[in-house]
């Protein structure tokens, strides 16, 4: 039987297929044990007024009439409405969408929401960069790259990305991860057919593999020693670094089947987010990954705002919930940080009077985060009635008429602190400007 | 003398500089433009502007108002500046400054009075008299006044590579041949390079660019920009409106089997890249990608696009002709307003718009792809969110918004006749949005009489823009070297500013010289490709010795060291080994173009559009798997052929071992180093010794295990030489290589894995 056919059948029968036990390499020391970090970008610029900074001002909201609250966190209370979202009705899509209220009911007690974050930009690229690095100017590393470099720089897939701002500044390699089928073949490159338990053929004897790798290592070192041009030296160093730990990939235990929204093709973007969440969790669980950058697009609602924003928010929240469910199943949800941001915001008014009107870019946005040291049920920051950032008292974090504004810089200073890398040499190499605010308590 | 966009510099002079850079000569002009004394002084002023005056004065103080979309620009101030994000910004600004210093008031250049708040300066007082900045400005004015009217030649000293070791002509040609056409040089080409040396390279490179394989690579290069391969299958036809393109909805298409629908879809989806290939193939000015009043179609796409083309053989899918798309608007057949790729239905869909976006995103991509200008980077500045609400039409009235919109909205106006919901639907009756900036380009406003041909109007101006040649060279440079051109260092206070600036200047001088040559050769893209290949950025393989830190920084982006893309590595494997790395059950399915395309850092032109340029642990394992699988499928199979027909092992037999044929084994190892890695090594070279040691140790251990019955004498099933890997046809028993009693075949497999996973194989 062809291996892929076997995998297909295994998937259909629900077998939890991992690498055949007989072939599995026993765990060794040196695996990364957490904490883990997932950085999610709602790409295009979401509308906080449709999330956790709601308003019933008709100039800013023509869609929902009711505001809800989950403890201290307010929310826009709109329902799942497939017809209003312009997706096929009645074929099961609604089970993949989540309202603000449902999300907060499930996760609000571990969530800190920050409203009134002044990004100072309406520029997509700059917005993503500053929300994920804390800095608009310069090519700062994304916080995911910084965390991977600080925590475990030599992991083969230390920083996984499937989207969002993921610049590494050369601190760590950026990795992509795909289906179990492909990854399994890569995890065991010397096995002819790693997925077929009946086939134990290898291309080379184990000793030969070691000999090849040893000779390869010696040769690469000799090439580097004789090389004086920085670009070539850098590229040789990158290969050397990648090879240092590539054999660890054999520890990567991936799910046999990735999420499949089989009911149709209108939630493909969510399906991809779910699959990438599964792969990230697998990377964490295997001790090979430190951080993952994920994204969901479709938020740039210059048109049809009231159709597209709630639909994409509902996808995003379901995606985050799915991630948490996967992490819980892997037993790492209590050791995982999740930070969710967008480029900026939309608003404050609609750009037209028609039902298909949109909202344009707006720099004052929101974000939310959860994780081991992040308090739940917490709301900090606020906006004015016309969606400008309010000052906060730097001591109490309550909105005030004067004080400081929350910026991506202040957020990242707080994130670095709560994630324990603020004193790290790499964090100091890339300082972010702003006040030290107790955003996360 | 042809006046180029970069000033009065002859192509010959530019070539001289490029060649000087190539051979590392420092004596080529020494920064003083040969035969152009006025240009000599100007080069000094250019240097002063870059090194000292730009950062603290123009970039730091003036640009915010005098840059594109700034307050001064809106007020039609004469003094204009371009930001560093504009290709060629330094030269454009220098040229403008040289003109502007001639404006005087009572004998004093106005540029020295305005920033002091004297005369009428909308920005008020910006600099203090006697300040260091004013002294710098005074010095710059003095130098500009002394520079006369001559053009500024790219500085040869800026591009000094005397301490850089280049690939020799044979090695350069091997690299280029593998990259451009996916084959190794033939004997005749090598002989010519050996006899004629450097002089043979340009002609041989030009000849390479007439081969079919070159156009595959060319399409890959420009797909990285246009990303239209997203529609490379049947869904391209599905994009087309059935009222506008009725053929896409007719029974003839709907009733086709899947394979044929995919074939038609490929023809439609590939249309913009086919147009680019057609222009380059026929040595047309590359600007035709923006101005062509036609596109290129084969019988499949011509039928979908309702084009009136007579094909010699309607069944020949490789027959391409120029033709015009014929579309329906409101039930009437209308003339499609062709403007190169700008009006390609695939391009329009790949960069879509909405009724409120109004083609702005498309305009942004036009600027980025064809003029190398990242408008979002231009507009990167802190925003005051309270401002926008004070304006009823902020995109025009609020300078924070207008900085971008004044540039992109006029360009967006060129797409005014295309529907904002159905991208490729062309409607001549459609009106534009009067509240936006008027359609146009830079200071040129489009007349309403030009509206019906608005894309063409824009295309002509894009093609004539100073940035177009340089931006095209940037694209070629990125594709051939795997790195984006360095950005001008903005932070003059940075500790590395001087070195960063030197690195930028060296690269800028090289690329500008190439752009001049490219333009002088009628914008023939092959010129740009050839000249980039001849430059040290493609050819440098080492420095002559250890570099001081400052010099190392200056040479930071020089040299080979590009990780092969999945597509390039795929072609390289076939070219060198003679077999594809393909699925075991489908030789046509390349692993690097299917299973591992994304994992190996490639793109799918859809969700993944950025290539990875450094390997990670996953990519490293892709290489190991490739090396193992390719060595497996190729080694024993190669031994099934007569020695004279073998690709890999012409010097040895599968029974040769170190005990009976050491010399032949060493000879074949030397041959493999040359074939696989392009290394010509002398006998006894440490690398040959290392590889021989690998062979010997593997053989010694393996043969002992076989002798002790601890390892089978038979090669594992999938690696046996028993069938033709391409055709799957079983080989005659007498030539099969399935047993390996001496463990020599498997030792060669180890050597092949070692070589195929080597740095020099997977990097360019």
PDB file of N, CA and C in Angstrom, chain A residues 334-367:
ATOM      1  N   UNK A 334      -2.039  26.496  30.016  1.00  0.00           N
ATOM      2  CA  UNK A 334      -1.697  27.346  31.154  1.00  0.00           C
ATOM      3  C   UNK A 334      -0.255  27.838  31.105  1.00  0.00           C
ATOM      4  N   UNK A 335       0.434  27.440  30.083  1.00  0.00           N
ATOM      5  CA  UNK A 335       1.832  27.883  29.939  1.00  0.00           C
ATOM      6  C   UNK A 335       2.027  28.566  28.582  1.00  0.00           C
ATOM      7  N   UNK A 336       0.938  29.140  28.087  1.00  0.00           N
ATOM      8  CA  UNK A 336       0.979  29.733  26.756  1.00  0.00           C
ATOM      9  C   UNK A 336       0.401  31.144  26.786  1.00  0.00           C
ATOM     10  N   UNK A 337       1.155  32.062  26.209  1.00  0.00           N
ATOM     11  CA  UNK A 337       0.664  33.428  26.043  1.00  0.00           C
ATOM     12  C   UNK A 337       0.032  33.557  24.662  1.00  0.00           C
ATOM     13  N   UNK A 338      -1.060  34.296  24.625  1.00  0.00           N
ATOM     14  CA  UNK A 338      -1.690  34.609  23.344  1.00  0.00           C
ATOM     15  C   UNK A 338      -1.894  36.120  23.298  1.00  0.00           C
ATOM     16  N   UNK A 339      -1.370  36.731  22.277  1.00  0.00           N
ATOM     17  CA  UNK A 339      -1.528  38.183  22.106  1.00  0.00           C
ATOM     18  C   UNK A 339      -2.209  38.408  20.760  1.00  0.00           C
ATOM     19  N   UNK A 340      -3.295  39.151  20.769  1.00  0.00           N
ATOM     20  CA  UNK A 340      -4.062  39.362  19.544  1.00  0.00           C
ATOM     21  C   UNK A 340      -4.132  40.863  19.262  1.00  0.00           C
ATOM     22  N   UNK A 341      -3.666  41.242  18.092  1.00  0.00           N
ATOM     23  CA  UNK A 341      -3.632  42.662  17.725  1.00  0.00           C
ATOM     24  C   UNK A 341      -4.137  42.819  16.293  1.00  0.00           C
ATOM     25  N   UNK A 342      -4.258  44.080  15.898  1.00  0.00           N
ATOM     26  CA  UNK A 342      -4.554  44.383  14.504  1.00  0.00           C
ATOM     27  C   UNK A 342      -3.688  45.567  14.087  1.00  0.00           C
ATOM     28  N   UNK A 343      -3.674  45.869  12.783  1.00  0.00           N
ATOM     29  CA  UNK A 343      -2.791  46.922  12.281  1.00  0.00           C
ATOM     30  C   UNK A 343      -3.056  48.248  12.999  1.00  0.00           C
ATOM     31  N   UNK A 344      -4.336  48.524  13.140  1.00  0.00           N
ATOM     32  CA  UNK A 344      -4.828  49.757  13.781  1.00  0.00           C
ATOM     33  C   UNK A 344      -6.309  49.534  13.961  1.00  0.00           C
ATOM     34  N   UNK A 345      -7.105  50.551  13.793  1.00  0.00           N
ATOM     35  CA  UNK A 345      -8.547  50.373  13.963  1.00  0.00           C
ATOM     36  C   UNK A 345      -9.273  50.925  12.750  1.00  0.00           C
ATOM     37  N   UNK A 346     -10.567  50.893  12.833  1.00  0.00           N
ATOM     38  CA  UNK A 346     -11.385  51.533  11.814  1.00  0.00           C
ATOM     39  C   UNK A 346     -12.237  52.587  12.496  1.00  0.00           C
ATOM     40  N   UNK A 347     -12.550  53.633  11.729  1.00  0.00           N
ATOM     41  CA  UNK A 347     -13.442  54.608  12.326  1.00  0.00           C
ATOM     42  C   UNK A 347     -13.022  56.028  12.079  1.00  0.00           C
ATOM     43  N   UNK A 348     -13.550  56.938  12.852  1.00  0.00           N
ATOM     44  CA  UNK A 348     -14.629  56.666  13.812  1.00  0.00           C
ATOM     45  C   UNK A 348     -16.004  56.613  13.145  1.00  0.00           C
ATOM     46  N   UNK A 349     -16.096  57.143  11.938  1.00  0.00           N
ATOM     47  CA  UNK A 349     -17.420  57.169  11.289  1.00  0.00           C
ATOM     48  C   UNK A 349     -17.406  56.264  10.070  1.00  0.00           C
ATOM     49  N   UNK A 350     -18.581  56.067   9.533  1.00  0.00           N
ATOM     50  CA  UNK A 350     -18.686  55.351   8.253  1.00  0.00           C
ATOM     51  C   UNK A 350     -18.276  56.292   7.126  1.00  0.00           C
ATOM     52  N   UNK A 351     -17.884  55.695   6.023  1.00  0.00           N
ATOM     53  CA  UNK A 351     -17.465  56.524   4.897  1.00  0.00           C
ATOM     54  C   UNK A 351     -18.571  56.699   3.860  1.00  0.00           C
ATOM     55  N   UNK A 352     -19.766  56.338   4.211  1.00  0.00           N
ATOM     56  CA  UNK A 352     -20.880  56.517   3.293  1.00  0.00           C
ATOM     57  C   UNK A 352     -22.189  56.292   4.021  1.00  0.00           C
ATOM     58  N   UNK A 353     -23.253  56.525   3.311  1.00  0.00           N
ATOM     59  CA  UNK A 353     -24.566  56.385   3.941  1.00  0.00           C
ATOM     60  C   UNK A 353     -25.265  55.090   3.543  1.00  0.00           C
ATOM     61  N   UNK A 354     -24.737  54.428   2.533  1.00  0.00           N
ATOM     62  CA  UNK A 354     -25.382  53.206   2.059  1.00  0.00           C
ATOM     63  C   UNK A 354     -25.117  52.044   2.998  1.00  0.00           C
ATOM     64  N   UNK A 355     -25.875  50.990   2.793  1.00  0.00           N
ATOM     65  CA  UNK A 355     -25.684  49.813   3.636  1.00  0.00           C
ATOM     66  C   UNK A 355     -24.347  49.148   3.365  1.00  0.00           C
ATOM     67  N   UNK A 356     -23.786  49.424   2.209  1.00  0.00           N
ATOM     68  CA  UNK A 356     -22.477  48.826   1.924  1.00  0.00           C
ATOM     69  C   UNK A 356     -21.322  49.767   2.260  1.00  0.00           C
ATOM     70  N   UNK A 357     -21.606  50.777   3.065  1.00  0.00           N
ATOM     71  CA  UNK A 357     -20.536  51.713   3.441  1.00  0.00           C
ATOM     72  C   UNK A 357     -19.474  51.007   4.256  1.00  0.00           C
ATOM     73  N   UNK A 358     -18.295  51.560   4.230  1.00  0.00           N
ATOM     74  CA  UNK A 358     -17.206  51.013   5.012  1.00  0.00           C
ATOM     75  C   UNK A 358     -16.773  51.964   6.099  1.00  0.00           C
ATOM     76  N   UNK A 359     -15.717  51.584   6.744  1.00  0.00           N
ATOM     77  CA  UNK A 359     -15.035  52.496   7.669  1.00  0.00           C
ATOM     78  C   UNK A 359     -13.562  52.497   7.271  1.00  0.00           C
ATOM     79  N   UNK A 360     -12.942  53.644   7.342  1.00  0.00           N
ATOM     80  CA  UNK A 360     -11.562  53.758   6.915  1.00  0.00           C
ATOM     81  C   UNK A 360     -10.605  53.596   8.106  1.00  0.00           C
ATOM     82  N   UNK A 361      -9.336  53.766   7.816  1.00  0.00           N
ATOM     83  CA  UNK A 361      -8.306  53.512   8.836  1.00  0.00           C
ATOM     84  C   UNK A 361      -8.396  54.522   9.980  1.00  0.00           C
ATOM     85  N   UNK A 362      -8.069  54.053  11.159  1.00  0.00           N
ATOM     86  CA  UNK A 362      -8.096  54.909  12.358  1.00  0.00           C
ATOM     87  C   UNK A 362      -7.027  54.416  13.319  1.00  0.00           C
ATOM     88  N   UNK A 363      -6.211  55.314  13.842  1.00  0.00           N
ATOM     89  CA  UNK A 363      -5.020  54.843  14.577  1.00  0.00           C
ATOM     90  C   UNK A 363      -5.263  54.341  15.998  1.00  0.00           C
ATOM     91  N   UNK A 364      -6.393  54.666  16.603  1.00  0.00           N
ATOM     92  CA  UNK A 364      -6.592  54.275  18.008  1.00  0.00           C
ATOM     93  C   UNK A 364      -7.312  52.934  18.057  1.00  0.00           C
ATOM     94  N   UNK A 365      -6.644  51.935  18.576  1.00  0.00           N
ATOM     95  CA  UNK A 365      -7.146  50.565  18.464  1.00  0.00           C
ATOM     96  C   UNK A 365      -7.190  49.874  19.817  1.00  0.00           C
ATOM     97  N   UNK A 366      -7.433  48.599  19.766  1.00  0.00           N
ATOM     98  CA  UNK A 366      -7.471  47.766  20.974  1.00  0.00           C
ATOM     99  C   UNK A 366      -6.599  46.528  20.754  1.00  0.00           C
ATOM    100  N   UNK A 367      -6.403  45.784  21.794  1.00  0.00           N
ATOM    101  CA  UNK A 367      -5.728  44.493  21.690  1.00  0.00           C
ATOM    102  C   UNK A 367      -6.146  43.661  22.887  1.00  0.00           C
TER     103      UNK A 367
END
